[in-house]
C-alpha positions as MATLAB code, in Angstrom:
seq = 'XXXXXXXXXXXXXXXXXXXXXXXXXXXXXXXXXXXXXXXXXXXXXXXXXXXXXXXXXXXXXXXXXXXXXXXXXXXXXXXXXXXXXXXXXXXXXXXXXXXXXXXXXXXXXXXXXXXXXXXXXXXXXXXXXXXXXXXXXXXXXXXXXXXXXXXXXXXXXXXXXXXXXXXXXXXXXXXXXXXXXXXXXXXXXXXXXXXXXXXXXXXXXXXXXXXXXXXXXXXXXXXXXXXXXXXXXXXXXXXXXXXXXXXXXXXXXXXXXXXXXXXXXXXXXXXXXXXXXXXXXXXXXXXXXXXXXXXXXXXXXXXXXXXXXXXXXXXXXXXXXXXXXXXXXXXXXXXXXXXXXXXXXXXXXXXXXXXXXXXXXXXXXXXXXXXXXXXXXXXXXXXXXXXXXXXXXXXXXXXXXXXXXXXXXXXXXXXXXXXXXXXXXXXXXXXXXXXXXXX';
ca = [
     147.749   -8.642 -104.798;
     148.974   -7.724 -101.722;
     152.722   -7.134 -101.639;
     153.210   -6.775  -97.741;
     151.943   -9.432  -95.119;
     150.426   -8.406  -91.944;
     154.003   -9.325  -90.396;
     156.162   -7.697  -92.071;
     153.764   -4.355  -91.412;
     154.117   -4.946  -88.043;
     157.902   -5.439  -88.612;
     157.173   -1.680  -90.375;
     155.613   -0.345  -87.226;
     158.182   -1.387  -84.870;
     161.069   -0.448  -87.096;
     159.785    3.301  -86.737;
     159.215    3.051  -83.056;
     162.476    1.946  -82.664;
     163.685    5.291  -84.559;
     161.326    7.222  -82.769;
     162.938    6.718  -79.225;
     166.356    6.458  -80.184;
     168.425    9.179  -79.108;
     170.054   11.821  -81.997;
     173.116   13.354  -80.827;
     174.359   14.123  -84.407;
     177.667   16.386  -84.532;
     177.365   17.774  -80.800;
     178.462   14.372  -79.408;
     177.983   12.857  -76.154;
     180.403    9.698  -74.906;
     180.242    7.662  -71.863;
     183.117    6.023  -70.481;
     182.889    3.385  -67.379;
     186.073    1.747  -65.748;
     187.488    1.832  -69.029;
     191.618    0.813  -69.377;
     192.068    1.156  -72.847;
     195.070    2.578  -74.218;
     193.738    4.177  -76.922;
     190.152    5.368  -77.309;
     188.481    6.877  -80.567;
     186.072    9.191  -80.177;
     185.053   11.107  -83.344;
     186.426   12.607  -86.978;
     186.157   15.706  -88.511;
     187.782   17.853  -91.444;
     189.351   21.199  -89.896;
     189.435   24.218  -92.049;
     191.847   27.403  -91.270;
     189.606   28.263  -88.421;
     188.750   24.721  -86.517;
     187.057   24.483  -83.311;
     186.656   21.817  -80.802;
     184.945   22.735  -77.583;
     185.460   19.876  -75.098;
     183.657   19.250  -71.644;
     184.630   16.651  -69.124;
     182.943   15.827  -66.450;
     182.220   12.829  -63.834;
     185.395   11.778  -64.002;
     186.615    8.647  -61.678;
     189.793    6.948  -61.620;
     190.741    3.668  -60.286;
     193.760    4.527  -58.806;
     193.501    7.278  -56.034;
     197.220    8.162  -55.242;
     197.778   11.291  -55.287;
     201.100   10.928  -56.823;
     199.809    9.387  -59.998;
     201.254   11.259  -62.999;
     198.181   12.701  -64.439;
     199.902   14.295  -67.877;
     199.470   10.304  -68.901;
     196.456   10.387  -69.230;
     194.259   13.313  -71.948;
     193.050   14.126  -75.313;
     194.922   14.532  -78.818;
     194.531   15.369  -82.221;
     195.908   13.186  -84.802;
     195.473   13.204  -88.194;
     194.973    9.716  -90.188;
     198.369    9.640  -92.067;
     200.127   10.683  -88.147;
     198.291    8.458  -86.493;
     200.060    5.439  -88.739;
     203.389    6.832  -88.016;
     202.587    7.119  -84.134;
     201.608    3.670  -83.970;
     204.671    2.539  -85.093;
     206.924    4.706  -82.992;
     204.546    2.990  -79.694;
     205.729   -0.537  -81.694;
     209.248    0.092  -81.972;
     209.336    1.544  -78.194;
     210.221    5.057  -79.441;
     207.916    6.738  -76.905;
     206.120    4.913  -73.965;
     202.703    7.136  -74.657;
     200.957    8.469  -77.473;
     200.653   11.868  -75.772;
     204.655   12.056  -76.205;
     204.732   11.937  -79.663;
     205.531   15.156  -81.884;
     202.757   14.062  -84.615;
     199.878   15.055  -82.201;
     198.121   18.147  -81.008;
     197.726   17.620  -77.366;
     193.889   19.372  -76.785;
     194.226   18.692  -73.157;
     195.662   16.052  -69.905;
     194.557   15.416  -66.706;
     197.678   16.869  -65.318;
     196.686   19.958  -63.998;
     193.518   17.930  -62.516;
     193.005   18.066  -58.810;
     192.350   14.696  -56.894;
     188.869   15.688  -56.045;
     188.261   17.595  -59.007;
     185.700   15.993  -61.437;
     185.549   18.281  -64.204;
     186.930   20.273  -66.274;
     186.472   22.071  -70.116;
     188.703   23.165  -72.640;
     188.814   25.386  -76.245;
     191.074   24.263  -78.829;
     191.618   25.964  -81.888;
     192.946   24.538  -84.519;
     194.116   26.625  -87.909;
     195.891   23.342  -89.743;
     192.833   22.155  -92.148;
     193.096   18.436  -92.381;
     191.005   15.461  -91.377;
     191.410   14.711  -87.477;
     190.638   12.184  -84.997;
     189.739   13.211  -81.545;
     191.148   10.807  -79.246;
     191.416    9.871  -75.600;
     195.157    8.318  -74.721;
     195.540    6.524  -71.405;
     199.322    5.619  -70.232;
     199.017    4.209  -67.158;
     198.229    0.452  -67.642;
     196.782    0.071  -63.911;
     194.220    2.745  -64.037;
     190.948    2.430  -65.158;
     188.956    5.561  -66.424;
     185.192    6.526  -66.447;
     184.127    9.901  -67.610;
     181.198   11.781  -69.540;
     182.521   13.402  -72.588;
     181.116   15.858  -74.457;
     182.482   17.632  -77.328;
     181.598   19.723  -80.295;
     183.770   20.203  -83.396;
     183.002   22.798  -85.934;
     184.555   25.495  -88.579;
     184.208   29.679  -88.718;
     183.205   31.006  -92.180;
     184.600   34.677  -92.766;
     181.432   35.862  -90.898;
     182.224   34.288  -87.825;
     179.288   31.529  -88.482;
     179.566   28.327  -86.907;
     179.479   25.452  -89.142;
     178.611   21.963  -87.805;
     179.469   19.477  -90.775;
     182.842   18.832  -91.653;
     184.738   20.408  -93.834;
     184.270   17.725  -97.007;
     180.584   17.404  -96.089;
     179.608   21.216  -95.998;
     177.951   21.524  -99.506;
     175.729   18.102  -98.693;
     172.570   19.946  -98.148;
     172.806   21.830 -101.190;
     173.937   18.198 -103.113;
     170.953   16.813 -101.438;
     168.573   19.482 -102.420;
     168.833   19.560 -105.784;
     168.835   15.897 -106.257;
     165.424   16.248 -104.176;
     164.324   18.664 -106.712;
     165.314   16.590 -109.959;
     163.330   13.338 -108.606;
     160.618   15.558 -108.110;
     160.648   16.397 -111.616;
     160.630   12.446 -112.395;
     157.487   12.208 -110.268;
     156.250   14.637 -112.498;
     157.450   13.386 -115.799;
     156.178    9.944 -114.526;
     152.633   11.347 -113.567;
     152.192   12.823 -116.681;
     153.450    9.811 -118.608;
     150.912    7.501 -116.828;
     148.002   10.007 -117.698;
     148.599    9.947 -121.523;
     149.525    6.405 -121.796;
     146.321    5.061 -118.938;
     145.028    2.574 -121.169;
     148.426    0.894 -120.799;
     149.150    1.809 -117.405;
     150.176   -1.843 -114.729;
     150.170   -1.721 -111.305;
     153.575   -2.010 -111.676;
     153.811    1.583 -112.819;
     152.176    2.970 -109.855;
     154.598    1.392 -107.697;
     157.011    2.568 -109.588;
     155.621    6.260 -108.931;
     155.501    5.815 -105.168;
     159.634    4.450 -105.194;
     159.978    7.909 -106.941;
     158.377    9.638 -104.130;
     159.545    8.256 -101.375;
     163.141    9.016 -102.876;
     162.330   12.636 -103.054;
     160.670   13.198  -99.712;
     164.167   10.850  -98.400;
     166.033   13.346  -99.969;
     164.337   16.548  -98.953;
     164.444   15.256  -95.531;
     168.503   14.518  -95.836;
     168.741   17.952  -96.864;
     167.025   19.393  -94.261;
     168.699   17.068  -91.290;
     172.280   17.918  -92.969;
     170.949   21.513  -93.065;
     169.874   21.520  -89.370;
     173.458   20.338  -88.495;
     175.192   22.595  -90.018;
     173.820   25.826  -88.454;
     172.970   24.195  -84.563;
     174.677   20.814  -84.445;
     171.890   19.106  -83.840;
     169.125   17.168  -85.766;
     166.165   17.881  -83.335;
     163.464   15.075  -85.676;
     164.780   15.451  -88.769;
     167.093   12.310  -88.836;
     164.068   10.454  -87.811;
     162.118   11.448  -90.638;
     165.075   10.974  -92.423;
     165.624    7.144  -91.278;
     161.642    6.662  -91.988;
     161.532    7.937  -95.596;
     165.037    5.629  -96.063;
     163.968    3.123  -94.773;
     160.557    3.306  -96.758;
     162.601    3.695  -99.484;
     164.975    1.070  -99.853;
     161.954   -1.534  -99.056;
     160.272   -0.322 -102.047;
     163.551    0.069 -104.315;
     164.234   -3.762 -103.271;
     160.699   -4.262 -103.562;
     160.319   -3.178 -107.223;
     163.692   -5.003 -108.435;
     161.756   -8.055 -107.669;
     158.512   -7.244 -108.665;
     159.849   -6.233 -111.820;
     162.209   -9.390 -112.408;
     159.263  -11.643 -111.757;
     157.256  -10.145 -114.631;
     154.643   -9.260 -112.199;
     151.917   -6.820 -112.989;
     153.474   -7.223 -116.827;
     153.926  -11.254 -117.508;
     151.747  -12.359 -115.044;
     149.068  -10.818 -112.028;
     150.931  -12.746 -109.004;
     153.741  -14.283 -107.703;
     154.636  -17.744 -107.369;
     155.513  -18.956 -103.679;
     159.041  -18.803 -104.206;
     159.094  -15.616 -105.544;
     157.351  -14.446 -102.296;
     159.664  -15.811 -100.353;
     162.181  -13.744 -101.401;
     160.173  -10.871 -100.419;
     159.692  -12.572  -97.078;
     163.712  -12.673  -96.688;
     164.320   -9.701  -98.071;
     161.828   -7.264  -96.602;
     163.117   -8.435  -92.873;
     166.376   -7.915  -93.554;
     166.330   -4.456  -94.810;
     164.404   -3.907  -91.415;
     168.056   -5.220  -89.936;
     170.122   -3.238  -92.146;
     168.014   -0.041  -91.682;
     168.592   -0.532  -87.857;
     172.276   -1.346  -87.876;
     172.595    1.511  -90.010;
     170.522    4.353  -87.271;
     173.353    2.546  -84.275;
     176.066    3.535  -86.682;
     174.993    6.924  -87.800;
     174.089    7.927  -84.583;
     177.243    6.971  -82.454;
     179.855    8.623  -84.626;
     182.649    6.291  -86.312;
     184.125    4.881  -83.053;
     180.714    4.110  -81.221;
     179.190    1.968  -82.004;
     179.498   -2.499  -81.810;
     181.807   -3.693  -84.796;
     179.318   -6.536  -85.372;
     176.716   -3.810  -86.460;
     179.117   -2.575  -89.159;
     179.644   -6.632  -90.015;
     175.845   -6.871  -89.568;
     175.047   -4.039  -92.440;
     177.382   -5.332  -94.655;
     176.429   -9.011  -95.076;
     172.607   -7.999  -95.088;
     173.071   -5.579  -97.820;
     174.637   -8.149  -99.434;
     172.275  -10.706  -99.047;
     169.293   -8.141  -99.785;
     171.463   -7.565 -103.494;
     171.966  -11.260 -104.030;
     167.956  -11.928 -103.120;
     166.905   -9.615 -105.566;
     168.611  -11.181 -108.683;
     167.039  -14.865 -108.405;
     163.657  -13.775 -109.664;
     165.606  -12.022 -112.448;
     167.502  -15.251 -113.159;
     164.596  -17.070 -113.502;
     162.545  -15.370 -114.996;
     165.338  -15.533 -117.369;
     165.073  -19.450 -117.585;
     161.707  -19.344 -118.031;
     161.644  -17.318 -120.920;
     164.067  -18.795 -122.716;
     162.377  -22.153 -122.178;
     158.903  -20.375 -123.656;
     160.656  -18.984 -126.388;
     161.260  -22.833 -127.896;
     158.302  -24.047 -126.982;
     154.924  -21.758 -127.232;
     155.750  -20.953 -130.947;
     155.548  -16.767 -129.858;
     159.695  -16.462 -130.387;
     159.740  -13.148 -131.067;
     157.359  -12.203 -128.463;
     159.378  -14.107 -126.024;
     163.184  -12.977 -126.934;
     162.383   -9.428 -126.984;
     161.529  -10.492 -123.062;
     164.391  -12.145 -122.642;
     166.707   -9.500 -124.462;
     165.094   -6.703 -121.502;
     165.170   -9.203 -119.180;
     168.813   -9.890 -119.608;
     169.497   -6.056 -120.193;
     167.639   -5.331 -116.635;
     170.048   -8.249 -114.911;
     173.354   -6.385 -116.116;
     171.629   -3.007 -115.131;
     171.228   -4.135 -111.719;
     174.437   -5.596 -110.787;
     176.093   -2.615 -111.921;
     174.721   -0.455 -110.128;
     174.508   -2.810 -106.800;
     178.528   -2.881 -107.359;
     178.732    0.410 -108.289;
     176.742    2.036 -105.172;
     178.466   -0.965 -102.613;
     182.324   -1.319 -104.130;
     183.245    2.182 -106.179;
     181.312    4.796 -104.167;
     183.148    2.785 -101.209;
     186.683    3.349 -103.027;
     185.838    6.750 -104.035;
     185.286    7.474 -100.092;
     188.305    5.651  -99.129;
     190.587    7.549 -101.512;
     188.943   10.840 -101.994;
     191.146   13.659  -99.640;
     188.851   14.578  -96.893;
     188.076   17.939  -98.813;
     185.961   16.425 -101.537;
     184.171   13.557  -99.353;
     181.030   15.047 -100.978;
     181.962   13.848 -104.514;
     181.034    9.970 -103.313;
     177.717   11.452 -102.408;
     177.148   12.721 -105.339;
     178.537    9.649 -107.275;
     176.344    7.694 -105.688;
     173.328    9.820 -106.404;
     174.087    9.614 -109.769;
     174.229    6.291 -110.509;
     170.852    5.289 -108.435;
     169.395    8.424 -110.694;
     170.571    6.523 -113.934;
     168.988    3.278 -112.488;
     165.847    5.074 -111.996;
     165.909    6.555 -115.773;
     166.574    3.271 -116.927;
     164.028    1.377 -115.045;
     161.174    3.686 -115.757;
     162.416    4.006 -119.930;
     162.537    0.341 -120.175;
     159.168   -0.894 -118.558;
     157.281    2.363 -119.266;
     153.787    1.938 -120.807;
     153.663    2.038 -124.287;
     150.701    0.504 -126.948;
     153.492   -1.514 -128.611;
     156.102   -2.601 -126.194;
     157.496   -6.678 -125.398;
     154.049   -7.713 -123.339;
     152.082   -7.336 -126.298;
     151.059   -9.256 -130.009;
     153.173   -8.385 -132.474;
     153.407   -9.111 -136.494;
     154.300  -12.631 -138.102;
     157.209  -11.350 -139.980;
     158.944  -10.188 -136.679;
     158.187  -13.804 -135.293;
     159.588  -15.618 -138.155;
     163.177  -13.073 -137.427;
     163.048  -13.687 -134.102;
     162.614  -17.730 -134.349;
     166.037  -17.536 -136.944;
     167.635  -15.301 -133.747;
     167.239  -17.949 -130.885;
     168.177  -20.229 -134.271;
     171.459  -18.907 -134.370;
     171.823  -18.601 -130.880;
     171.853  -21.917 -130.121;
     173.939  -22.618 -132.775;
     176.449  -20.376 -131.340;
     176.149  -21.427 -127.402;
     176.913  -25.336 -129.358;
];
């Protein structure tokens, strides 16, 4: 059977194109401003250690209003931390101070006071020895002027050795987290290699596919480790986000993939899939094209960016990709439990159903788990330990991986296969009392 259409290959194919040519700035970040009047603009985050940097370079800059009187302190960059920059907002609300840049619960990094009127350009050093989570942000008081600029900036922390350090402060141990995680999936590859030589008499498509999910999760990995590692020491990716993107983005088609494959019995129940059931693949296989590309725009344009409709957009496809992939589950649910009363094979037929069932609460907790609580933990966690929703994360898709490949493993004697009158006869008295009970 052939899981992928011509279309959605080309959909493939254009997906990585798309990655291919779009630019990587990672933590060395570039911004463009044009005739902008905002008050307040966003530019990045980053957790400060004891010995913070932020080297910041300004250049092409324009502003709307010429006079040479125009006070130019009104306008420049700040530090603010998150839990400041509430309290700052509501001293602009209740009219305490007229600008942002006036308030005690910033770090001014530089204004455009000391700008000349035909200067264009100028660049700045700030260190900054208070660890904490900061925003970098651009503050323009004067409601008349409009601002364009090129902005570009790099943020980064000394170790003892003087060593710069590119990833922020909660985030610094990622290519390490990533690595080993990397390392333990290539052990499953291993394991499941192994397993699929001893047991080949046995062996489904299904399990190969299973094998190649595995993969592609390592090389994502390895790849993550290396980008994150890349970062760290220069600032910049230089390809490895790309390959990066690819391998996710490989990755999570398969995952998705294999939930449905799996909750349609194919490969195990049956050697196809029924048009509905390929529809879903047809809805879902597009949209994680969508999702993979709304999540490259927000990656690569820092926090503040990118569109708010691609955050919106990544949210409601992942959520429509997790719904999709639980109707084949559901029915094949249904079905079961209408073969069970019908075919005389009960017992055959509710030890389906009983994995079946056990495979549906498996993957809705770990759909909310990864979307809602690794969420929550990032929310909540202090800025320091960022890397234990990572990790979280990581180990929860591991457990779903375990559990997929221990449940549907090949085995002599497993669900799919004839088994003894006696267990029949227990099984028929099980749906018995079943029904009795859902009465």
């Amino acid at each position: 059977m052939a899981i992928f259409s011509r279309s959605s290959f080309l959909l493939l194919l254009t997906h990585i194109l798309v990655l291919l040519i779009s630019p990587c700035s990672a933590e060395i970040r570039s911004s463009e401003i044009r005739s902008d009047d905002r008050a307040i603009i966003p530019l990045d985050e980053f957790g400060f250690t004891h010995a913070g940097r932020l080297e910041l370079n300004v250049s092409q800059i324009v502003l709307s209003n010429n006079n040479p009187d125009l006070d130019r302190s009104k306008l420049g960059f700040f530090l603010c931390t998150r839990d400041g920059w509430a309290h700052v907002y509501q001293q602009l609300e209740d009219g305490e101070i007229p600008c942002a840049l006036q308030s005690d619960l910033v770090k001014s990094v530089s204004t455009f006071s000391k700008l000349q009127p035909n200067q264009g350009n100028f660049s700045v050093v700030f260190s900054e020895n208070d660890a904490d989570q900061y925003t970098l942000v651009f503050a323009n008081c004067l409601s008349s002027t409009k601002v364009s600029m090129d902005v570009d900036f790099a943020m980064y922390n000394l170790d003892k050795s003087g060593t710069r350090d590119y990833l922020s402060a909660g985030r610094t141990v990622l290519p390490r987290v990533y690595f080993l995680f990397s390392v333990v999936y290539f052990a499953l590859a291993c394991l499941w290699v192994y397993i699929l030589y001893k047991k080949r008499l046995t062996v489904f498509r299904i399990h190969f596919f299973m094998l190649a999910v595995v993969v592609l999760k390592t090389l994502n990995l390895l790849c993550e480790a290396e980008d994150k590692s890349y970062i760290k020491r220069t600032g910049t990716a230089h390809g490895w986000d790309v390959l990066f993107y690819i391998f996710s983005f490989l990755k999570g088609i398969t995952l998705f993939t294999l939930i449905v494959l799996i909750g349609t019995g194919w490969s195990f129940l049956k050697p196809y899939l029924q048009d509905k059931e390929k529809k879903v693949l047809m809805i879902v296989i597009p949209l994680q094209v969508v999702a993979n590309i709304a999540q490259v725009v927000i990656d690569e344009t820092g926090p503040y960016g990118y569109d708010f409709i691609w955050k919106q957009v990544f949210l409601l496809v992942d959520v429509v990709c997790c719904c999709a992939v639980l109707f084949p589950i559901v029915w094949s649910i249904k079905n079961l439990r209408e073969a069970a009363r019908t075919d005389g094979k009960a017992a055959m037929n509710l030890m389906k159903l009983t994995l079946f069932r056990q495979y549906y609460i498996v993957v809705i907790c770990y759909i909310y788990f990864t979307r809602v609580v690794v969420y929550a933990l990032e929310t909540i966690t202090s800025y320091k330990f960022l890397w234990t929703s990572v990790v979280a994360g990581e180990l929860a898709t591991l457990a779903f991986y375990v559990f997929t490949g221990y449940k549907f493993k090949p085995e002599a004697h497993n669900p799919y296969f004839v088994i003894d009158d006696e267990e029949e006869e227990a099984a028929a008295e099980a749906l018995k009392l079943e029904d009795e009970f859902e009465l």
